[in-house]
């Protein structure tokens, strides 16, 4: 067992992570980053992998915890996991609805043994509703919210926004909010509770601004017709002379003016920012001008200004970007590039946890440690 580091605002918190993929491991990573002692229970039988390429080294998303193996269909090993739940502050799981109950690890059993337990449940569709028992992934959950229909170019198919909106923004982050809120409430009541975190709920909540604009009549239906979807020529990406890109996001008039000032053309040649009839002309001008220099030349021109023009970096370039490097936003312990813990705290700063420690036969030791 890896002892808790004692660093970070969640030092002393014990978290039990049950087998899952995607948002549950990500949420556990954040809790470990912030100082919690996270024990990950994984299946003894190998689960199906999402890719055909096995990991070749430490997986940053699994950092900061000890992983033990258990067969949850084996009565003795299941009993050990129940004992861990009875000694935990937080349990997080990502089973389909009803699976934890069938295993004997559902909220009713766990809270009966540990009334202070915060029991976090992460699913795509939620614990109830027509689709609750069905399989799905980030793109499916996002597709029902109305948001996916608005992501992409007009006349083209919707674009999958990686799995940032469902799995992580609307998934793990919503689960974390629930866990931390329940821990705060427990300080007053002394009681734990169950959190139903669903990606359809979280993704919908992330779309609050779009829903607000829609309610006010300021949101046009369909792709490529709204403020931050690439339809505005001053909020889009442009190709440069070397085939790389810059991101232009000068929404406010003073920022648009700063962009024009350094563009290298006469201001009179640039159509007015909100002259919608001339937007095709503005887009054509920006396309032509940005294609006249390399991305890094434009970066040198705009870096540090209020023009809101930035280079589009790949992962390798992001690691060495001067701003991210100076903040330590991305770190590379033992040559493994990964994001640093965030956010940052003044009195209880978090430390980058070490890589996952796998203890395949450590279930009994984990129980003994947590019950001591």
Short mmCIF file of C-alpha atoms in Angstrom, two decimals:
data_model
loop_
_atom_site.label_atom_id
_atom_site.label_comp_id
_atom_site.label_asym_id
_atom_site.label_seq_id
_atom_site.Cartn_x
_atom_site.Cartn_y
_atom_site.Cartn_z
CA UNK A 1 0.00 0.00 0.00
CA UNK A 2 1.25 3.47 -0.88
CA UNK A 3 0.83 5.73 2.15
CA UNK A 4 -1.12 8.94 1.68
CA UNK A 5 1.25 11.79 0.84
CA UNK A 6 -0.42 14.22 3.23
CA UNK A 7 -0.17 16.92 0.54
CA UNK A 8 -3.21 18.74 -0.80
CA UNK A 9 -6.55 19.87 0.61
CA UNK A 10 -8.03 16.35 0.59
CA UNK A 11 -5.23 14.74 2.63
CA UNK A 12 -6.67 12.12 4.96
CA UNK A 13 -9.70 11.37 2.76
CA UNK A 14 -10.07 7.70 1.84
CA UNK A 15 -11.62 6.92 -1.55
CA UNK A 16 -12.54 3.47 -2.87
CA UNK A 17 -12.65 3.32 -6.69
CA UNK A 18 -14.49 0.34 -8.16
CA UNK A 19 -13.78 -1.02 -11.68
CA UNK A 20 -14.74 1.43 -14.44
CA UNK A 21 -13.40 3.27 -17.45
CA UNK A 22 -13.44 6.92 -18.49
CA UNK A 23 -14.94 9.39 -16.02
CA UNK A 24 -14.56 7.31 -12.84
CA UNK A 25 -10.77 6.87 -13.18
CA UNK A 26 -10.51 10.54 -14.14
CA UNK A 27 -12.45 11.62 -11.06
CA UNK A 28 -10.28 9.34 -8.91
CA UNK A 29 -7.16 10.90 -10.45
CA UNK A 30 -8.33 14.39 -9.47
CA UNK A 31 -9.11 13.25 -5.92
CA UNK A 32 -5.67 11.64 -5.65
CA UNK A 33 -4.04 14.75 -7.11
CA UNK A 34 -5.64 16.80 -4.34
CA UNK A 35 -4.25 14.54 -1.63
CA UNK A 36 -6.87 11.82 -1.11
CA UNK A 37 -5.75 8.26 -0.51
CA UNK A 38 -7.38 6.38 -3.39
CA UNK A 39 -7.53 2.62 -3.51
CA UNK A 40 -8.51 1.25 -6.91
CA UNK A 41 -10.12 -2.17 -7.18
CA UNK A 42 -9.73 -3.71 -10.62
CA UNK A 43 -11.03 -6.95 -12.07
CA UNK A 44 -8.90 -10.06 -11.95
CA UNK A 45 -10.20 -10.99 -15.39
CA UNK A 46 -8.91 -8.58 -18.02
CA UNK A 47 -11.59 -6.16 -19.15
CA UNK A 48 -12.05 -5.30 -22.82
CA UNK A 49 -9.75 -2.46 -23.85
CA UNK A 50 -10.91 0.59 -25.75
CA UNK A 51 -8.01 0.37 -28.22
CA UNK A 52 -5.97 -2.42 -29.73
CA UNK A 53 -2.76 -0.80 -28.47
CA UNK A 54 -1.82 -1.86 -24.93
CA UNK A 55 -0.16 0.75 -22.69
CA UNK A 56 3.62 0.80 -22.87
CA UNK A 57 4.24 2.60 -19.60
CA UNK A 58 2.53 4.36 -16.69
CA UNK A 59 -0.94 5.70 -17.43
CA UNK A 60 -1.23 9.23 -16.02
CA UNK A 61 -4.98 8.88 -15.50
CA UNK A 62 -4.24 6.10 -12.99
CA UNK A 63 -1.61 8.02 -11.07
CA UNK A 64 -1.69 8.47 -7.34
CA UNK A 65 -3.31 5.25 -6.21
CA UNK A 66 -2.69 1.65 -5.35
CA UNK A 67 -4.56 -0.89 -7.47
CA UNK A 68 -5.56 -4.26 -6.08
CA UNK A 69 -7.31 -7.02 -7.98
CA UNK A 70 -10.54 -8.70 -6.96
CA UNK A 71 -13.08 -11.10 -8.40
CA UNK A 72 -16.36 -9.50 -7.32
CA UNK A 73 -18.14 -12.81 -7.99
CA UNK A 74 -15.95 -14.57 -5.45
CA UNK A 75 -17.72 -14.40 -2.04
CA UNK A 76 -14.51 -14.04 -0.04
CA UNK A 77 -13.04 -11.29 -2.21
CA UNK A 78 -16.39 -9.52 -2.40
CA UNK A 79 -16.55 -9.56 1.39
CA UNK A 80 -13.12 -7.91 1.48
CA UNK A 81 -14.28 -5.14 -0.86
CA UNK A 82 -17.33 -4.61 1.37
CA UNK A 83 -14.99 -4.17 4.33
CA UNK A 84 -13.05 -1.57 2.37
CA UNK A 85 -16.30 0.29 1.65
CA UNK A 86 -17.10 0.21 5.35
CA UNK A 87 -13.79 1.95 6.08
CA UNK A 88 -13.92 4.48 3.21
CA UNK A 89 -15.06 8.09 3.19
CA UNK A 90 -16.04 7.97 -0.48
CA UNK A 91 -16.89 5.18 -2.91
CA UNK A 92 -17.17 5.85 -6.65
CA UNK A 93 -18.47 3.36 -9.20
CA UNK A 94 -19.47 3.34 -12.86
CA UNK A 95 -21.56 0.17 -13.21
CA UNK A 96 -24.80 0.11 -15.14
CA UNK A 97 -27.82 0.67 -12.87
CA UNK A 98 -28.54 -2.39 -10.74
CA UNK A 99 -25.17 -4.09 -11.18
CA UNK A 100 -23.71 -2.91 -7.86
CA UNK A 101 -26.89 -4.03 -6.12
CA UNK A 102 -26.69 -7.49 -7.70
CA UNK A 103 -23.09 -7.75 -6.52
CA UNK A 104 -24.07 -6.81 -2.99
CA UNK A 105 -22.13 -3.54 -3.21
CA UNK A 106 -25.07 -1.21 -3.73
CA UNK A 107 -25.74 1.93 -1.70
CA UNK A 108 -28.19 0.26 0.67
CA UNK A 109 -25.69 -2.39 1.78
CA UNK A 110 -22.72 -0.01 1.93
CA UNK A 111 -24.51 2.77 3.80
CA UNK A 112 -25.94 0.30 6.27
CA UNK A 113 -22.37 -0.69 7.18
CA UNK A 114 -20.99 2.86 6.90
CA UNK A 115 -23.65 5.58 7.35
CA UNK A 116 -21.07 8.34 6.70
CA UNK A 117 -20.15 6.97 3.28
CA UNK A 118 -20.47 9.29 0.27
CA UNK A 119 -21.46 6.92 -2.53
CA UNK A 120 -20.89 8.36 -6.01
CA UNK A 121 -22.54 6.71 -9.01
CA UNK A 122 -21.40 7.63 -12.53
CA UNK A 123 -23.45 6.62 -15.56
CA UNK A 124 -24.24 7.99 -18.98
CA UNK A 125 -28.05 7.89 -18.91
CA UNK A 126 -28.62 8.08 -15.15
CA UNK A 127 -29.93 5.62 -12.59
CA UNK A 128 -33.49 5.80 -13.95
CA UNK A 129 -35.35 6.60 -17.14
CA UNK A 130 -36.09 4.75 -20.37
CA UNK A 131 -32.46 4.39 -21.46
CA UNK A 132 -30.91 3.75 -18.03
CA UNK A 133 -30.15 0.04 -18.69
CA UNK A 134 -28.71 0.64 -22.18
CA UNK A 135 -25.07 0.86 -23.21
CA UNK A 136 -23.62 4.06 -24.59
CA UNK A 137 -20.58 6.27 -24.86
CA UNK A 138 -19.80 9.97 -24.68
CA UNK A 139 -21.07 10.71 -28.19
CA UNK A 140 -24.39 8.96 -27.54
CA UNK A 141 -25.01 10.87 -24.32
CA UNK A 142 -24.10 14.17 -25.96
CA UNK A 143 -26.32 13.44 -28.96
CA UNK A 144 -29.51 13.49 -26.88
CA UNK A 145 -28.82 16.83 -25.20
CA UNK A 146 -29.19 19.02 -28.30
CA UNK A 147 -25.58 20.13 -27.98
CA UNK A 148 -24.00 17.76 -30.51
CA UNK A 149 -26.38 19.00 -33.20
CA UNK A 150 -24.82 22.45 -32.75
CA UNK A 151 -21.16 21.39 -33.03
CA UNK A 152 -19.77 21.45 -36.56
CA UNK A 153 -19.80 23.36 -39.82
CA UNK A 154 -23.06 24.29 -41.57
CA UNK A 155 -24.13 21.70 -44.10
CA UNK A 156 -21.77 19.12 -42.63
CA UNK A 157 -22.11 16.39 -40.02
CA UNK A 158 -21.78 17.09 -36.31
CA UNK A 159 -18.19 16.85 -35.09
CA UNK A 160 -17.32 14.66 -32.06
CA UNK A 161 -15.65 17.05 -29.55
CA UNK A 162 -13.27 14.28 -28.41
CA UNK A 163 -14.85 12.89 -25.23
CA UNK A 164 -14.41 16.08 -23.26
CA UNK A 165 -18.06 17.11 -22.94
CA UNK A 166 -19.76 13.88 -21.86
CA UNK A 167 -17.13 11.75 -20.15
CA UNK A 168 -15.15 14.46 -18.42
CA UNK A 169 -16.83 17.88 -18.41
CA UNK A 170 -20.32 16.51 -17.88
CA UNK A 171 -19.19 13.25 -16.27
CA UNK A 172 -16.23 13.18 -13.91
CA UNK A 173 -16.41 16.88 -13.08
CA UNK A 174 -20.11 16.61 -12.19
CA UNK A 175 -19.33 13.56 -10.07
CA UNK A 176 -16.58 15.49 -8.28
CA UNK A 177 -18.91 18.40 -7.56
CA UNK A 178 -21.38 15.93 -6.08
CA UNK A 179 -18.76 14.18 -3.96
CA UNK A 180 -17.36 17.42 -2.56
CA UNK A 181 -20.83 18.84 -1.93
CA UNK A 182 -21.85 15.67 -0.08
CA UNK A 183 -18.67 15.77 2.01
CA UNK A 184 -19.43 19.38 2.98
CA UNK A 185 -23.01 18.46 3.92
CA UNK A 186 -21.74 15.49 5.94
CA UNK A 187 -19.82 17.91 8.16
CA UNK A 188 -23.17 19.21 9.41
CA UNK A 189 -25.38 16.12 9.30
CA UNK A 190 -22.85 13.38 10.02
CA UNK A 191 -24.54 11.33 7.30
CA UNK A 192 -23.40 10.13 3.90
CA UNK A 193 -25.62 9.94 0.84
CA UNK A 194 -25.82 8.70 -2.75
CA UNK A 195 -24.90 10.82 -5.77
CA UNK A 196 -26.51 10.04 -9.13
CA UNK A 197 -24.15 11.70 -11.63
CA UNK A 198 -25.27 11.22 -15.24
CA UNK A 199 -23.43 12.45 -18.32
CA UNK A 200 -26.68 13.56 -19.97
CA UNK A 201 -27.34 15.76 -16.94
CA UNK A 202 -23.82 17.14 -16.74
CA UNK A 203 -23.48 17.82 -20.47
CA UNK A 204 -26.85 19.58 -20.44
CA UNK A 205 -25.69 21.73 -17.53
CA UNK A 206 -22.50 22.64 -19.40
CA UNK A 207 -24.77 23.94 -22.16
CA UNK A 208 -26.48 26.45 -19.85
CA UNK A 209 -25.24 29.48 -21.81
CA UNK A 210 -26.59 28.10 -25.09
CA UNK A 211 -29.93 27.33 -23.43
CA UNK A 212 -29.95 30.83 -21.94
CA UNK A 213 -29.27 32.44 -25.31
CA UNK A 214 -31.95 30.25 -26.86
CA UNK A 215 -34.46 31.35 -24.22
CA UNK A 216 -33.62 34.97 -25.02
CA UNK A 217 -34.06 34.49 -28.75
CA UNK A 218 -30.34 34.88 -29.43
CA UNK A 219 -29.60 31.30 -30.52
CA UNK A 220 -30.20 30.23 -34.10
CA UNK A 221 -30.95 26.54 -34.69
CA UNK A 222 -28.50 24.48 -36.69
CA UNK A 223 -24.76 24.23 -36.98
CA UNK A 224 -22.45 27.12 -37.70
CA UNK A 225 -24.87 29.94 -36.92
CA UNK A 226 -24.00 31.01 -33.38
CA UNK A 227 -21.45 32.93 -31.37
CA UNK A 228 -18.68 30.46 -30.58
CA UNK A 229 -19.22 27.73 -33.17
CA UNK A 230 -16.92 29.07 -35.90
CA UNK A 231 -19.63 30.92 -37.82
CA UNK A 232 -18.19 34.34 -36.91
CA UNK A 233 -15.02 35.09 -38.93
CA UNK A 234 -13.37 36.63 -35.86
CA UNK A 235 -13.91 33.41 -33.85
CA UNK A 236 -12.39 30.60 -35.90
CA UNK A 237 -9.14 28.94 -36.91
CA UNK A 238 -7.05 29.84 -39.95
CA UNK A 239 -4.37 28.02 -41.91
CA UNK A 240 -0.92 29.57 -42.09
CA UNK A 241 1.80 29.38 -44.75
CA UNK A 242 3.31 26.24 -43.19
CA UNK A 243 -0.01 24.37 -42.98
CA UNK A 244 -0.32 24.96 -39.25
CA UNK A 245 -3.12 26.98 -37.67
CA UNK A 246 -3.85 30.00 -35.51
CA UNK A 247 -6.93 30.45 -33.35
CA UNK A 248 -8.63 33.84 -33.65
CA UNK A 249 -11.09 34.67 -30.86
CA UNK A 250 -11.40 38.46 -30.71
CA UNK A 251 -15.08 38.73 -29.76
CA UNK A 252 -15.03 42.09 -28.00
CA UNK A 253 -14.55 45.21 -30.17
CA UNK A 254 -11.35 46.30 -28.42
CA UNK A 255 -9.82 42.87 -29.01
CA UNK A 256 -10.94 42.87 -32.64
CA UNK A 257 -9.24 46.26 -33.05
CA UNK A 258 -6.04 44.85 -31.51
CA UNK A 259 -6.16 41.95 -33.98
CA UNK A 260 -6.59 44.31 -36.93
CA UNK A 261 -3.81 46.59 -35.69
CA UNK A 262 -1.18 43.84 -36.03
CA UNK A 263 -2.62 42.15 -39.11
CA UNK A 264 -0.42 44.10 -41.50
CA UNK A 265 -3.17 45.59 -43.68
CA UNK A 266 -4.72 49.01 -43.80
CA UNK A 267 -7.58 49.19 -41.28
CA UNK A 268 -9.80 50.66 -43.99
CA UNK A 269 -9.50 47.36 -45.88
CA UNK A 270 -11.05 45.42 -42.99
CA UNK A 271 -14.87 45.21 -42.94
CA UNK A 272 -16.57 46.24 -39.72
CA UNK A 273 -16.67 43.52 -37.09
CA UNK A 274 -20.46 43.31 -36.94
CA UNK A 275 -21.22 44.09 -40.56
CA UNK A 276 -22.73 40.66 -41.16
CA UNK A 277 -23.34 41.31 -44.86
CA UNK A 278 -19.57 41.67 -45.30
CA UNK A 279 -18.57 38.67 -43.17
CA UNK A 280 -17.70 36.58 -46.27
CA UNK A 281 -15.36 39.40 -47.28
CA UNK A 282 -13.85 39.55 -43.78
CA UNK A 283 -13.34 35.80 -43.69
CA UNK A 284 -11.70 35.83 -47.11
CA UNK A 285 -9.34 38.61 -46.00
CA UNK A 286 -8.35 36.82 -42.80
CA UNK A 287 -7.87 33.58 -44.72
CA UNK A 288 -5.58 35.28 -47.22
CA UNK A 289 -3.56 37.28 -44.71
CA UNK A 290 -2.98 34.49 -42.18
CA UNK A 291 -1.87 32.21 -45.05
CA UNK A 292 0.89 34.70 -45.87
CA UNK A 293 3.04 33.89 -42.83
CA UNK A 294 3.92 30.81 -40.81
CA UNK A 295 2.12 30.04 -37.59
CA UNK A 296 5.17 30.87 -35.47
CA UNK A 297 5.61 34.20 -37.26
CA UNK A 298 2.05 35.09 -36.32
CA UNK A 299 2.71 33.91 -32.77
CA UNK A 300 5.67 36.32 -32.56
CA UNK A 301 3.46 39.15 -33.82
CA UNK A 302 0.51 38.53 -31.50
CA UNK A 303 2.02 36.87 -28.42
CA UNK A 304 1.12 38.70 -25.23
CA UNK A 305 -1.25 41.15 -26.93
CA UNK A 306 -4.98 41.58 -26.37
CA UNK A 307 -5.73 40.46 -29.93
CA UNK A 308 -6.76 36.96 -28.81
CA UNK A 309 -4.75 35.29 -31.57
CA UNK A 310 -2.84 32.18 -30.49
CA UNK A 311 -1.05 29.27 -32.17
CA UNK A 312 -2.82 25.90 -32.39
CA UNK A 313 -0.29 23.53 -30.84
CA UNK A 314 -0.05 19.77 -30.95
CA UNK A 315 0.65 17.78 -27.78
CA UNK A 316 4.43 17.79 -28.28
CA UNK A 317 4.45 21.56 -28.78
CA UNK A 318 2.15 22.19 -25.82
CA UNK A 319 4.66 20.55 -23.47
CA UNK A 320 7.29 23.14 -24.38
CA UNK A 321 5.05 26.20 -24.75
CA UNK A 322 6.68 29.03 -22.73
CA UNK A 323 3.52 29.99 -20.83
CA UNK A 324 2.46 26.44 -19.95
CA UNK A 325 6.07 25.59 -19.10
CA UNK A 326 6.46 28.58 -16.78
CA UNK A 327 3.28 27.64 -14.90
CA UNK A 328 4.07 23.95 -14.84
CA UNK A 329 0.69 23.21 -16.42
CA UNK A 330 2.12 20.15 -18.17
CA UNK A 331 4.84 18.06 -16.54
CA UNK A 332 6.95 15.12 -17.68
CA UNK A 333 8.07 12.98 -14.74
CA UNK A 334 10.31 10.18 -15.99
CA UNK A 335 9.54 11.29 -19.53
CA UNK A 336 5.77 10.73 -19.27
CA UNK A 337 3.97 13.91 -20.38
CA UNK A 338 0.81 14.69 -18.41
CA UNK A 339 -1.23 17.53 -16.91
CA UNK A 340 -0.21 18.74 -13.46
CA UNK A 341 -2.73 18.72 -10.59
CA UNK A 342 -5.23 21.59 -10.72
CA UNK A 343 -6.54 23.87 -9.35
CA UNK A 344 -3.85 25.40 -7.14
CA UNK A 345 -4.08 26.16 -3.44
CA UNK A 346 -2.13 28.63 -1.32
CA UNK A 347 -2.06 26.83 2.04
CA UNK A 348 -2.44 23.20 0.98
CA UNK A 349 -0.72 22.87 -2.39
CA UNK A 350 -1.09 19.54 -4.12
CA UNK A 351 1.88 17.52 -5.31
CA UNK A 352 2.06 15.42 -8.45
CA UNK A 353 1.30 11.88 -7.24
CA UNK A 354 3.57 9.01 -8.25
CA UNK A 355 2.48 6.52 -10.92
CA UNK A 356 -0.06 3.84 -10.10
CA UNK A 357 1.23 1.06 -7.84
CA UNK A 358 -0.22 -2.31 -8.81
CA UNK A 359 -0.51 -4.82 -6.00
CA UNK A 360 -2.39 -7.75 -7.58
CA UNK A 361 -2.37 -9.77 -4.36
CA UNK A 362 -2.76 -6.80 -2.03
CA UNK A 363 -6.49 -7.02 -1.28
CA UNK A 364 -6.00 -8.48 2.19
CA UNK A 365 -3.25 -5.97 2.99
CA UNK A 366 -5.50 -3.12 1.87
CA UNK A 367 -8.28 -4.30 4.17
CA UNK A 368 -5.90 -4.65 7.09
CA UNK A 369 -4.49 -1.16 6.50
CA UNK A 370 -7.84 0.57 6.17
CA UNK A 371 -9.33 -1.19 9.17
CA UNK A 372 -6.34 -0.49 11.43
#
